[in-house]
Amino acid sequence: MQNIVTRTRVKDIKRTQTFKPAIDPMHMIEACLWLFFLFGVLLKCSYFQFSTKLNSKPYFSMYNKSMFLSTFSLIMILASILLLFFNRKRLTALLITDILLSLLILADTLYFRYYSNAITVPVLYQIGLVSSITDSVKDLFRVNDLIFLADFPLFLAGLHLIKKKAAKKQLVGIPPVKRLISSFIVILISLGLFHSAYAQTSPSTFSYDNNYVINDLGILYFHYYDIKRNIEERYFTDRTLKEEEKNAIDNYFNSKTPSGTKYRGVAEGKNLIIIQMEAIQQFVINRKFNGKEITPNLNKFINESCYLDNFYYQVGAGNTSDAEFLTNNSLYPLKDGAVYFKFPTNTYESLPKLLKKKGYTSYAFHAYTPSFWNRTEMYKAVGFDKFINSDDFIMDEHLGWGLGDESFLMQSLDKIDTSEPFYGFFITLSSHHPYNYFEDYEGFDVGPYEDTMTGNYVKAANYVDKAVGRFLDELKARGLYDNSIIVIYGDHHAVLKDQTDMLKDLIGFEFSEYNWTKLQKTPCFIRYPGMTETGVNNTICGEIDLLPTIANLMGIDAPYALGKDIFNTEKGYAVLRNSSVITEEFTYVASEDKVYGNDGQLLDKSLYESEIARYQHELEISDIILNKNALSVYLKD
Ligand code: GP9
Ligand code: MN
């Protein structure tokens, strides 16, 4: 008995001598490092979000909930992956990941300050340009950006301590099963959190602007989204131009009827001014509402220009951006998605590029966020020398989405160096759907239509007309009117298919697929100095025809334009992006797969099939050119 007691005491004494604290300090330090990583990256992502003013809402508002939740869950997933794949080296992996992520978000922050866009995969293709902008990078750096280094001293101190403690033995390894189970559980919980964040967003808006993605789900998710999108595009889509495709392009251009020589070079050396009006449809021209002309200035302009009253818009899902694309490149937009997002690094033979060869400086003007429709990136490929956007205007007239068109057009004019030949492309915005910004507009009395969509649209169109009228007067005052080609047209529809009721009172419109197809017109005016054949021109044409028509007037060749020269065309036609075809003899309505005569009577489709296919072939050629970046082969210098 005595013996047993003694033995127990000896054991107790031994136990006291080798006492270990409840938590191993090594584990504590390691836990701290994981927390530094988690909250450090979260802090840096939030810094990007708020310091770039991308997100102007209060930090802890509900608005930012999805962004915080998504970023937090993605960092947790990343940490779990590190734990799963790196055992004894897990802290080194953690440090390297932290450094790489910090560099990425710092680069995003600097890039965003300049371009109002985060870095995307296509931007990395142009990384070679960085050396020439080192001064700009230095200029973009702010003292607060040192936050990107803030966690490193603590991190390194922690690693140093662990190294010291573990001098004799290595950092304890964690059994694989334990790692697998814990990573799996954390990933599962994080995915759940991410899912709840995602459910609070509207992913359908993501295709308009990369910044919508960042705003809703954070910069980390954006990089995942962007990389995934690019991998799908690059590796799961065949982008090599096959021989038969090249032959098809060759045949198309070789068999294209050579353009006539009417008006060739009549406006050589003149400036080029193009106004693309937001959602102005053809039916407002020469129309009275409540006893008053809706567009008095544009109506007057008919006598000073060629007014095309059968000009169709040909946009696809890229809407405004597709209209810009059609005008500046004479290629069709894509069947799915916006070409501005999908192919901002393709080679194009655009108006800015053709004019650059003649010594012109080209300006794109649009008083909205430059990242919208990926304009900043796409304008590089299209070759605009300057993109004047919302950052460059004084907000002295607030209307709808931002600056009112009247002020926008006036301010834009001041930004052009008119001492040298220029091309100015002006994209208006005020008349954007749903037009309710015009409820208080007093410039046009719509009588009983006050506070209705019809009334608001009429007011919007009247406002744009006033803005354009003032702009034309200003061109005259500055001596630019008779020294420039002036092109004015609407980008796309104003009325959605399910809102055609509003057209009943406005234009007596009765819905049918045929009537709807024929309604998809916007007004288009082309004027060059000394023009004699002014007035209405009924040629059926579309946005794709603007480039070759303008090029002919300016005496420039545009061999890769898919459109036709409107003034040198015997037979007009327009192919819409949905495959509908409008000609002088018939209209093919793609949604119904039916052919109608000009009186709206159904015709025997079999008689027109080959002709329709011939017109639609332009869409196929355009798709090949875009999807296979075919102009990079043709335009190799
Ligand atoms: C925004 C403007 C609107 O920049 O171009 O685009 P939309 O919604 O008409 O395509
Ligand atoms: Mn638009």
mmCIF file with all atom_site columns, N, CA, C and O in Angstrom, residues 48-79:
data_model
loop_
_atom_site.group_PDB
_atom_site.id
_atom_site.type_symbol
_atom_site.label_atom_id
_atom_site.label_alt_id
_atom_site.label_comp_id
_atom_site.label_asym_id
_atom_site.label_entity_id
_atom_site.label_seq_id
_atom_site.pdbx_PDB_ins_code
_atom_site.Cartn_x
_atom_site.Cartn_y
_atom_site.Cartn_z
_atom_site.occupancy
_atom_site.B_iso_or_equiv
_atom_site.pdbx_formal_charge
_atom_site.auth_seq_id
_atom_site.auth_comp_id
_atom_site.auth_asym_id
_atom_site.auth_atom_id
_atom_site.pdbx_PDB_model_num
ATOM 1   N N  . PHE A 1 48 ? -9.686  47.494 -51.775 1.00 0.00 ? 48 PHE A N  1
ATOM 2   C CA . PHE A 1 48 ? -9.852  47.693 -53.224 1.00 0.00 ? 48 PHE A CA 1
ATOM 3   C C  . PHE A 1 48 ? -11.262 48.209 -53.519 1.00 0.00 ? 48 PHE A C  1
ATOM 4   O O  . PHE A 1 48 ? -11.459 49.190 -54.221 1.00 0.00 ? 48 PHE A O  1
ATOM 5   N N  . GLN A 1 49 ? -12.209 47.515 -52.922 1.00 0.00 ? 49 GLN A N  1
ATOM 6   C CA . GLN A 1 49 ? -13.617 47.816 -53.181 1.00 0.00 ? 49 GLN A CA 1
ATOM 7   C C  . GLN A 1 49 ? -13.965 49.274 -52.844 1.00 0.00 ? 49 GLN A C  1
ATOM 8   O O  . GLN A 1 49 ? -14.658 49.939 -53.595 1.00 0.00 ? 49 GLN A O  1
ATOM 9   N N  . PHE A 1 50 ? -13.463 49.740 -51.708 1.00 0.00 ? 50 PHE A N  1
ATOM 10  C CA . PHE A 1 50 ? -13.882 51.069 -51.249 1.00 0.00 ? 50 PHE A CA 1
ATOM 11  C C  . PHE A 1 50 ? -12.933 52.183 -51.707 1.00 0.00 ? 50 PHE A C  1
ATOM 12  O O  . PHE A 1 50 ? -13.384 53.286 -51.992 1.00 0.00 ? 50 PHE A O  1
ATOM 13  N N  . SER A 1 51 ? -11.618 51.890 -51.778 1.00 0.00 ? 51 SER A N  1
ATOM 14  C CA . SER A 1 51 ? -10.693 52.976 -52.143 1.00 0.00 ? 51 SER A CA 1
ATOM 15  C C  . SER A 1 51 ? -10.833 53.333 -53.624 1.00 0.00 ? 51 SER A C  1
ATOM 16  O O  . SER A 1 51 ? -10.499 54.436 -54.023 1.00 0.00 ? 51 SER A O  1
ATOM 17  N N  . THR A 1 52 ? -11.301 52.401 -54.439 1.00 0.00 ? 52 THR A N  1
ATOM 18  C CA . THR A 1 52 ? -11.468 52.710 -55.861 1.00 0.00 ? 52 THR A CA 1
ATOM 19  C C  . THR A 1 52 ? -12.788 53.425 -56.102 1.00 0.00 ? 52 THR A C  1
ATOM 20  O O  . THR A 1 52 ? -13.102 53.775 -57.225 1.00 0.00 ? 52 THR A O  1
ATOM 21  N N  . LYS A 1 53 ? -13.577 53.584 -55.049 1.00 0.00 ? 53 LYS A N  1
ATOM 22  C CA . LYS A 1 53 ? -14.900 54.211 -55.133 1.00 0.00 ? 53 LYS A CA 1
ATOM 23  C C  . LYS A 1 53 ? -15.844 53.382 -56.002 1.00 0.00 ? 53 LYS A C  1
ATOM 24  O O  . LYS A 1 53 ? -16.867 53.856 -56.482 1.00 0.00 ? 53 LYS A O  1
ATOM 25  N N  . LEU A 1 54 ? -15.440 52.148 -56.229 1.00 0.00 ? 54 LEU A N  1
ATOM 26  C CA . LEU A 1 54 ? -16.310 51.250 -56.983 1.00 0.00 ? 54 LEU A CA 1
ATOM 27  C C  . LEU A 1 54 ? -17.596 51.066 -56.195 1.00 0.00 ? 54 LEU A C  1
ATOM 28  O O  . LEU A 1 54 ? -18.680 50.948 -56.733 1.00 0.00 ? 54 LEU A O  1
ATOM 29  N N  . ASN A 1 55 ? -17.410 51.062 -54.882 1.00 0.00 ? 55 ASN A N  1
ATOM 30  C CA . ASN A 1 55 ? -18.542 50.855 -54.018 1.00 0.00 ? 55 ASN A CA 1
ATOM 31  C C  . ASN A 1 55 ? -18.671 52.054 -53.083 1.00 0.00 ? 55 ASN A C  1
ATOM 32  O O  . ASN A 1 55 ? -17.846 52.255 -52.213 1.00 0.00 ? 55 ASN A O  1
ATOM 33  N N  . SER A 1 56 ? -19.707 52.825 -53.326 1.00 0.00 ? 56 SER A N  1
ATOM 34  C CA . SER A 1 56 ? -19.815 54.061 -52.543 1.00 0.00 ? 56 SER A CA 1
ATOM 35  C C  . SER A 1 56 ? -20.764 53.920 -51.352 1.00 0.00 ? 56 SER A C  1
ATOM 36  O O  . SER A 1 56 ? -21.020 54.862 -50.634 1.00 0.00 ? 56 SER A O  1
ATOM 37  N N  . LYS A 1 57 ? -21.273 52.710 -51.158 1.00 0.00 ? 57 LYS A N  1
ATOM 38  C CA . LYS A 1 57 ? -22.211 52.506 -50.040 1.00 0.00 ? 57 LYS A CA 1
ATOM 39  C C  . LYS A 1 57 ? -21.431 52.376 -48.718 1.00 0.00 ? 57 LYS A C  1
ATOM 40  O O  . LYS A 1 57 ? -20.258 52.008 -48.728 1.00 0.00 ? 57 LYS A O  1
ATOM 41  N N  . PRO A 1 58 ? -22.073 52.694 -47.574 1.00 0.00 ? 58 PRO A N  1
ATOM 42  C CA . PRO A 1 58 ? -21.360 52.540 -46.290 1.00 0.00 ? 58 PRO A CA 1
ATOM 43  C C  . PRO A 1 58 ? -20.826 51.109 -46.120 1.00 0.00 ? 58 PRO A C  1
ATOM 44  O O  . PRO A 1 58 ? -21.497 50.158 -46.528 1.00 0.00 ? 58 PRO A O  1
ATOM 45  N N  . TYR A 1 59 ? -19.644 51.007 -45.518 1.00 0.00 ? 59 TYR A N  1
ATOM 46  C CA . TYR A 1 59 ? -18.975 49.701 -45.403 1.00 0.00 ? 59 TYR A CA 1
ATOM 47  C C  . TYR A 1 59 ? -19.907 48.575 -44.959 1.00 0.00 ? 59 TYR A C  1
ATOM 48  O O  . TYR A 1 59 ? -19.950 47.516 -45.541 1.00 0.00 ? 59 TYR A O  1
ATOM 49  N N  . PHE A 1 60 ? -20.617 48.855 -43.868 1.00 0.00 ? 60 PHE A N  1
ATOM 50  C CA . PHE A 1 60 ? -21.366 47.749 -43.276 1.00 0.00 ? 60 PHE A CA 1
ATOM 51  C C  . PHE A 1 60 ? -22.859 47.798 -43.602 1.00 0.00 ? 60 PHE A C  1
ATOM 52  O O  . PHE A 1 60 ? -23.688 47.372 -42.836 1.00 0.00 ? 60 PHE A O  1
ATOM 53  N N  . SER A 1 61 ? -23.182 48.337 -44.760 1.00 0.00 ? 61 SER A N  1
ATOM 54  C CA . SER A 1 61 ? -24.601 48.362 -45.149 1.00 0.00 ? 61 SER A CA 1
ATOM 55  C C  . SER A 1 61 ? -24.983 46.988 -45.699 1.00 0.00 ? 61 SER A C  1
ATOM 56  O O  . SER A 1 61 ? -24.129 46.192 -46.094 1.00 0.00 ? 61 SER A O  1
ATOM 57  N N  . MET A 1 62 ? -26.275 46.744 -45.739 1.00 0.00 ? 62 MET A N  1
ATOM 58  C CA . MET A 1 62 ? -26.770 45.473 -46.278 1.00 0.00 ? 62 MET A CA 1
ATOM 59  C C  . MET A 1 62 ? -26.319 45.292 -47.727 1.00 0.00 ? 62 MET A C  1
ATOM 60  O O  . MET A 1 62 ? -26.126 44.196 -48.199 1.00 0.00 ? 62 MET A O  1
ATOM 61  N N  . TYR A 1 63 ? -26.146 46.436 -48.401 1.00 0.00 ? 63 TYR A N  1
ATOM 62  C CA . TYR A 1 63 ? -25.767 46.407 -49.808 1.00 0.00 ? 63 TYR A CA 1
ATOM 63  C C  . TYR A 1 63 ? -24.475 45.613 -50.021 1.00 0.00 ? 63 TYR A C  1
ATOM 64  O O  . TYR A 1 63 ? -24.275 44.954 -51.025 1.00 0.00 ? 63 TYR A O  1
ATOM 65  N N  . ASN A 1 64 ? -23.584 45.718 -49.015 1.00 0.00 ? 64 ASN A N  1
ATOM 66  C CA . ASN A 1 64 ? -22.292 45.049 -49.167 1.00 0.00 ? 64 ASN A CA 1
ATOM 67  C C  . ASN A 1 64 ? -22.259 43.639 -48.600 1.00 0.00 ? 64 ASN A C  1
ATOM 68  O O  . ASN A 1 64 ? -21.220 42.987 -48.630 1.00 0.00 ? 64 ASN A O  1
ATOM 69  N N  . LYS A 1 65 ? -23.403 43.185 -48.105 1.00 0.00 ? 65 LYS A N  1
ATOM 70  C CA . LYS A 1 65 ? -23.429 41.880 -47.446 1.00 0.00 ? 65 LYS A CA 1
ATOM 71  C C  . LYS A 1 65 ? -22.949 40.761 -48.376 1.00 0.00 ? 65 LYS A C  1
ATOM 72  O O  . LYS A 1 65 ? -22.075 39.968 -48.021 1.00 0.00 ? 65 LYS A O  1
ATOM 73  N N  . SER A 1 66 ? -23.504 40.748 -49.591 1.00 0.00 ? 66 SER A N  1
ATOM 74  C CA . SER A 1 66 ? -23.150 39.658 -50.498 1.00 0.00 ? 66 SER A CA 1
ATOM 75  C C  . SER A 1 66 ? -21.670 39.716 -50.867 1.00 0.00 ? 66 SER A C  1
ATOM 76  O O  . SER A 1 66 ? -21.006 38.686 -50.982 1.00 0.00 ? 66 SER A O  1
ATOM 77  N N  . MET A 1 67 ? -21.135 40.936 -51.013 1.00 0.00 ? 67 MET A N  1
ATOM 78  C CA . MET A 1 67 ? -19.727 41.082 -51.383 1.00 0.00 ? 67 MET A CA 1
ATOM 79  C C  . MET A 1 67 ? -18.817 40.543 -50.267 1.00 0.00 ? 67 MET A C  1
ATOM 80  O O  . MET A 1 67 ? -17.897 39.773 -50.515 1.00 0.00 ? 67 MET A O  1
ATOM 81  N N  . PHE A 1 68 ? -19.116 40.935 -49.016 1.00 0.00 ? 68 PHE A N  1
ATOM 82  C CA . PHE A 1 68 ? -18.310 40.462 -47.884 1.00 0.00 ? 68 PHE A CA 1
ATOM 83  C C  . PHE A 1 68 ? -18.419 38.946 -47.734 1.00 0.00 ? 68 PHE A C  1
ATOM 84  O O  . PHE A 1 68 ? -17.429 38.245 -47.583 1.00 0.00 ? 68 PHE A O  1
ATOM 85  N N  . LEU A 1 69 ? -19.649 38.467 -47.800 1.00 0.00 ? 69 LEU A N  1
ATOM 86  C CA . LEU A 1 69 ? -19.895 37.039 -47.594 1.00 0.00 ? 69 LEU A CA 1
ATOM 87  C C  . LEU A 1 69 ? -19.205 36.202 -48.664 1.00 0.00 ? 69 LEU A C  1
ATOM 88  O O  . LEU A 1 69 ? -18.554 35.193 -48.379 1.00 0.00 ? 69 LEU A O  1
ATOM 89  N N  . SER A 1 70 ? -19.316 36.661 -49.903 1.00 0.00 ? 70 SER A N  1
ATOM 90  C CA . SER A 1 70 ? -18.703 35.916 -51.006 1.00 0.00 ? 70 SER A CA 1
ATOM 91  C C  . SER A 1 70 ? -17.177 35.932 -50.863 1.00 0.00 ? 70 SER A C  1
ATOM 92  O O  . SER A 1 70 ? -16.517 34.900 -51.007 1.00 0.00 ? 70 SER A O  1
ATOM 93  N N  . THR A 1 71 ? -16.606 37.108 -50.557 1.00 0.00 ? 71 THR A N  1
ATOM 94  C CA . THR A 1 71 ? -15.145 37.198 -50.429 1.00 0.00 ? 71 THR A CA 1
ATOM 95  C C  . THR A 1 71 ? -14.664 36.324 -49.271 1.00 0.00 ? 71 THR A C  1
ATOM 96  O O  . THR A 1 71 ? -13.704 35.554 -49.414 1.00 0.00 ? 71 THR A O  1
ATOM 97  N N  . PHE A 1 72 ? -15.357 36.410 -48.144 1.00 0.00 ? 72 PHE A N  1
ATOM 98  C CA . PHE A 1 72 ? -14.978 35.612 -46.976 1.00 0.00 ? 72 PHE A CA 1
ATOM 99  C C  . PHE A 1 72 ? -15.020 34.119 -47.314 1.00 0.00 ? 72 PHE A C  1
ATOM 100 O O  . PHE A 1 72 ? -14.068 33.380 -47.049 1.00 0.00 ? 72 PHE A O  1
ATOM 101 N N  . SER A 1 73 ? -16.092 33.683 -47.939 1.00 0.00 ? 73 SER A N  1
ATOM 102 C CA . SER A 1 73 ? -16.199 32.240 -48.220 1.00 0.00 ? 73 SER A CA 1
ATOM 103 C C  . SER A 1 73 ? -15.144 31.789 -49.228 1.00 0.00 ? 73 SER A C  1
ATOM 104 O O  . SER A 1 73 ? -14.605 30.690 -49.115 1.00 0.00 ? 73 SER A O  1
ATOM 105 N N  . LEU A 1 74 ? -14.807 32.650 -50.186 1.00 0.00 ? 74 LEU A N  1
ATOM 106 C CA . LEU A 1 74 ? -13.788 32.252 -51.170 1.00 0.00 ? 74 LEU A CA 1
ATOM 107 C C  . LEU A 1 74 ? -12.406 32.145 -50.515 1.00 0.00 ? 74 LEU A C  1
ATOM 108 O O  . LEU A 1 74 ? -11.623 31.251 -50.849 1.00 0.00 ? 74 LEU A O  1
ATOM 109 N N  . ILE A 1 75 ? -12.113 33.048 -49.567 1.00 0.00 ? 75 ILE A N  1
ATOM 110 C CA . ILE A 1 75 ? -10.810 32.959 -48.875 1.00 0.00 ? 75 ILE A CA 1
ATOM 111 C C  . ILE A 1 75 ? -10.767 31.665 -48.049 1.00 0.00 ? 75 ILE A C  1
ATOM 112 O O  . ILE A 1 75 ? -9.750  30.973 -48.008 1.00 0.00 ? 75 ILE A O  1
ATOM 113 N N  . MET A 1 76 ? -11.893 31.334 -47.421 1.00 0.00 ? 76 MET A N  1
ATOM 114 C CA . MET A 1 76 ? -11.954 30.087 -46.634 1.00 0.00 ? 76 MET A CA 1
ATOM 115 C C  . MET A 1 76 ? -11.707 28.872 -47.545 1.00 0.00 ? 76 MET A C  1
ATOM 116 O O  . MET A 1 76 ? -10.986 27.945 -47.185 1.00 0.00 ? 76 MET A O  1
ATOM 117 N N  . ILE A 1 77 ? -12.309 28.909 -48.726 1.00 0.00 ? 77 ILE A N  1
ATOM 118 C CA . ILE A 1 77 ? -12.126 27.785 -49.663 1.00 0.00 ? 77 ILE A CA 1
ATOM 119 C C  . ILE A 1 77 ? -10.651 27.685 -50.058 1.00 0.00 ? 77 ILE A C  1
ATOM 120 O O  . ILE A 1 77 ? -10.059 26.607 -50.080 1.00 0.00 ? 77 ILE A O  1
ATOM 121 N N  . LEU A 1 78 ? -10.062 28.832 -50.334 1.00 0.00 ? 78 LEU A N  1
ATOM 122 C CA . LEU A 1 78 ? -8.652  28.874 -50.728 1.00 0.00 ? 78 LEU A CA 1
ATOM 123 C C  . LEU A 1 78 ? -7.771  28.311 -49.612 1.00 0.00 ? 78 LEU A C  1
ATOM 124 O O  . LEU A 1 78 ? -6.870  27.488 -49.863 1.00 0.00 ? 78 LEU A O  1
ATOM 125 N N  . ALA A 1 79 ? -8.045  28.733 -48.383 1.00 0.00 ? 79 ALA A N  1
ATOM 126 C CA . ALA A 1 79 ? -7.255  28.270 -47.236 1.00 0.00 ? 79 ALA A CA 1
ATOM 127 C C  . ALA A 1 79 ? -7.407  26.752 -47.088 1.00 0.00 ? 79 ALA A C  1
ATOM 128 O O  . ALA A 1 79 ? -6.425  26.034 -46.849 1.00 0.00 ? 79 ALA A O  1
#
